[in-house]
PDB file of C-alpha atoms in Angstrom:
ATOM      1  CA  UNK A   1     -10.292  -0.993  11.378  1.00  0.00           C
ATOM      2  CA  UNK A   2      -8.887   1.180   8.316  1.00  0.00           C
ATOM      3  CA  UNK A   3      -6.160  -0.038   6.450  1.00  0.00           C
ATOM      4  CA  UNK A   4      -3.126   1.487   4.286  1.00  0.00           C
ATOM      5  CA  UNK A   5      -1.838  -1.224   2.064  1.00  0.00           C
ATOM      6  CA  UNK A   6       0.668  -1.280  -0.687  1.00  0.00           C
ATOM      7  CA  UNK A   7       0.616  -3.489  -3.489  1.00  0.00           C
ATOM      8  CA  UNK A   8       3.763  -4.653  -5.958  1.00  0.00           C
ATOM      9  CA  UNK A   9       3.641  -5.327  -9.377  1.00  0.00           C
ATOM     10  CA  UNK A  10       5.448  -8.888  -9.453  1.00  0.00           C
ATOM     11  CA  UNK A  11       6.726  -8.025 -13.354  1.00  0.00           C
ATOM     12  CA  UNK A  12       8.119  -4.600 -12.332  1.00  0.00           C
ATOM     13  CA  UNK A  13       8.725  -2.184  -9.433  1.00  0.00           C
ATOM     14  CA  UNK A  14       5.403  -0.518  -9.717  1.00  0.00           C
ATOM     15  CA  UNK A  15       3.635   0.180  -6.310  1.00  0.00           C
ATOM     16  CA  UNK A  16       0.092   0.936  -5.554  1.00  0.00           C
ATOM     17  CA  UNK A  17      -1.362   2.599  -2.159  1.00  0.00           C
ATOM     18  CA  UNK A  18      -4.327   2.485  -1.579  1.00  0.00           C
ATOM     19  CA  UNK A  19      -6.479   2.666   1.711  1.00  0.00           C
ATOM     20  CA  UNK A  20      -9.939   0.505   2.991  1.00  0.00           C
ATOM     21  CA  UNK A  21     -12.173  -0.979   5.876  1.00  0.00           C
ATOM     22  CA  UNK A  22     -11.901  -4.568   4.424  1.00  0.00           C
ATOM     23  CA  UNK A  23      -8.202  -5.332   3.171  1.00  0.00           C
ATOM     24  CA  UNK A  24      -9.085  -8.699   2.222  1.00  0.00           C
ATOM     25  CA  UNK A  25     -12.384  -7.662   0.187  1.00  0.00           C
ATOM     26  CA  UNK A  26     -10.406  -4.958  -1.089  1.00  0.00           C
ATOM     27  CA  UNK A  27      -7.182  -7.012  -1.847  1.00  0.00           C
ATOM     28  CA  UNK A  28      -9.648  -9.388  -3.823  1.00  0.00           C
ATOM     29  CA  UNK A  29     -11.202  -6.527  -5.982  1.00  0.00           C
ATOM     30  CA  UNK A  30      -7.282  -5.553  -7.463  1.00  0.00           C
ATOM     31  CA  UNK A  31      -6.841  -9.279  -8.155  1.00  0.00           C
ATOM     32  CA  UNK A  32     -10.136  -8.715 -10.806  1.00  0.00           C
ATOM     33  CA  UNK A  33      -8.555  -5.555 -12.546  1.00  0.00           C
ATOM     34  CA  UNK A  34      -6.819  -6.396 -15.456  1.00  0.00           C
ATOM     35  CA  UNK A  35      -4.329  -4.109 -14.770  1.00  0.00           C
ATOM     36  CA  UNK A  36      -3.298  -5.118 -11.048  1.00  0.00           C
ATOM     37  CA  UNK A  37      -4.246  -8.886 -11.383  1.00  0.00           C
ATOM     38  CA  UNK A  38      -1.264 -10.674  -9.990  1.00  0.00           C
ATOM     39  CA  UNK A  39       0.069  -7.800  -8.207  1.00  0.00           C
ATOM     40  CA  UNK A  40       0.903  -8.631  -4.397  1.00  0.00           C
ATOM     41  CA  UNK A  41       0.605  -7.266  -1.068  1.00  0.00           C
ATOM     42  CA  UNK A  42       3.826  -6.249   0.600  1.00  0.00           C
ATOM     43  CA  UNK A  43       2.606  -4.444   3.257  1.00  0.00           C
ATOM     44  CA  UNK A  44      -0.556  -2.779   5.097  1.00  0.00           C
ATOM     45  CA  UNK A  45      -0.790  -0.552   8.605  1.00  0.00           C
ATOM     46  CA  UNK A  46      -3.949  -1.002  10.210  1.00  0.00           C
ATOM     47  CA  UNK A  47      -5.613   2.150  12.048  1.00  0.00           C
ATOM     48  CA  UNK A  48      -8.646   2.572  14.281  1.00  0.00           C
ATOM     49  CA  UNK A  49      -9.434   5.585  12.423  1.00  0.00           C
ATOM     50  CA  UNK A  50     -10.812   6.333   9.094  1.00  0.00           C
ATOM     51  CA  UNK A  51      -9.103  10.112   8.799  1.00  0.00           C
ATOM     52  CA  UNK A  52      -5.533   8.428  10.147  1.00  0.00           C
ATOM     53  CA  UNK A  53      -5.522   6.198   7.394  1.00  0.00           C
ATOM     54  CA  UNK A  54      -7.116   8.327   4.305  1.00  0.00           C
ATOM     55  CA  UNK A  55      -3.856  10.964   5.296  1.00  0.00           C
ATOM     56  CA  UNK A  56      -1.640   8.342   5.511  1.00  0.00           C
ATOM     57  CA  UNK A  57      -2.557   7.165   2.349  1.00  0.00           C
ATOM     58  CA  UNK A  58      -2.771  10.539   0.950  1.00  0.00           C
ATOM     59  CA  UNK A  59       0.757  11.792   2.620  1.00  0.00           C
ATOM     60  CA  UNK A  60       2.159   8.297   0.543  1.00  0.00           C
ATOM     61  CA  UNK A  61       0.555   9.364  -2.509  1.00  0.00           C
ATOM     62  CA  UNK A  62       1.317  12.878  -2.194  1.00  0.00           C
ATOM     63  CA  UNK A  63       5.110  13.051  -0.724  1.00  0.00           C
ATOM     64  CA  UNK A  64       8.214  11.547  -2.450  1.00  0.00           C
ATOM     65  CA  UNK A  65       9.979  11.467   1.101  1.00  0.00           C
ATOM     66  CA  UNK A  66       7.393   9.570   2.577  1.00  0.00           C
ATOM     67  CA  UNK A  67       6.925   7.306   0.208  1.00  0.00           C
ATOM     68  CA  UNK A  68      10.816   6.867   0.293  1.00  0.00           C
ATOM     69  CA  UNK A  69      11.000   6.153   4.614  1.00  0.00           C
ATOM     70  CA  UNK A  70       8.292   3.483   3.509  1.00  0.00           C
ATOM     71  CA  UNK A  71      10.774   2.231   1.410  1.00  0.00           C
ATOM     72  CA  UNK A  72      13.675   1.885   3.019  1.00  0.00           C
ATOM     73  CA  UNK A  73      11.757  -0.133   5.866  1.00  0.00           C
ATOM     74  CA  UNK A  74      10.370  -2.636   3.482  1.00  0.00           C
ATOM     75  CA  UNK A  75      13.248  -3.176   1.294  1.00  0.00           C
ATOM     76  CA  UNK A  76      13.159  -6.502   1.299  1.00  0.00           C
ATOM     77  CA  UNK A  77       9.552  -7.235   0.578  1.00  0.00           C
ATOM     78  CA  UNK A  78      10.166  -4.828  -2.438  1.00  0.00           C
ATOM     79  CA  UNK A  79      12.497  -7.594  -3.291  1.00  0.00           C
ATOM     80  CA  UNK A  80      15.923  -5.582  -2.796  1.00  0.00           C
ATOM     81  CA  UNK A  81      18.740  -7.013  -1.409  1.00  0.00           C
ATOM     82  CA  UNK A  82      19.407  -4.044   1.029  1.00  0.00           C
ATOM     83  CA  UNK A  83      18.044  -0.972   2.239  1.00  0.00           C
ATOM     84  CA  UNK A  84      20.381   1.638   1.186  1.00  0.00           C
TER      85      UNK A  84
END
């Protein structure tokens, strides 16, 4: 399995997307940069193939609209009160 996985800065409303095989290995790795130590996981979308999620990812990274939809569904993980 691939994964696309967004991370939250807990001090801010930074986000990070990244994509990997191994979420948890992965996950671990950010928690050892200085700069994304404490950050958490708010979401991830698992695919069965490695293209699928390196465009997702890159469509995330890329597009303000996508990276908006994303949004909107995970409002409340981003710790807003509402969606809209």
């Amino acid at each position: 399995m691939f994964y696309v996985y967004v991370l939250k800065n807990p001090k801010g409303a930074a986000l990070y997307y990244g994509f990997t095989s191994n979420l948890r290995e992965r996950y671990g790795a950010h928690q050892e940069m200085p700069r994304h130590a404490g950050w958490k996981l708010i979401y991830y979308e698992a695919y069965s193939d490695e293209r699928d999620a390196g465009e997702r990812e890159r469509m995330l990274k890329q597009y303000g609209a996508t990276r908006g939809h994303l949004k909107q569904r995970i409002a409340r993980s981003m710790g807003l009160e509402s969606a809209g």
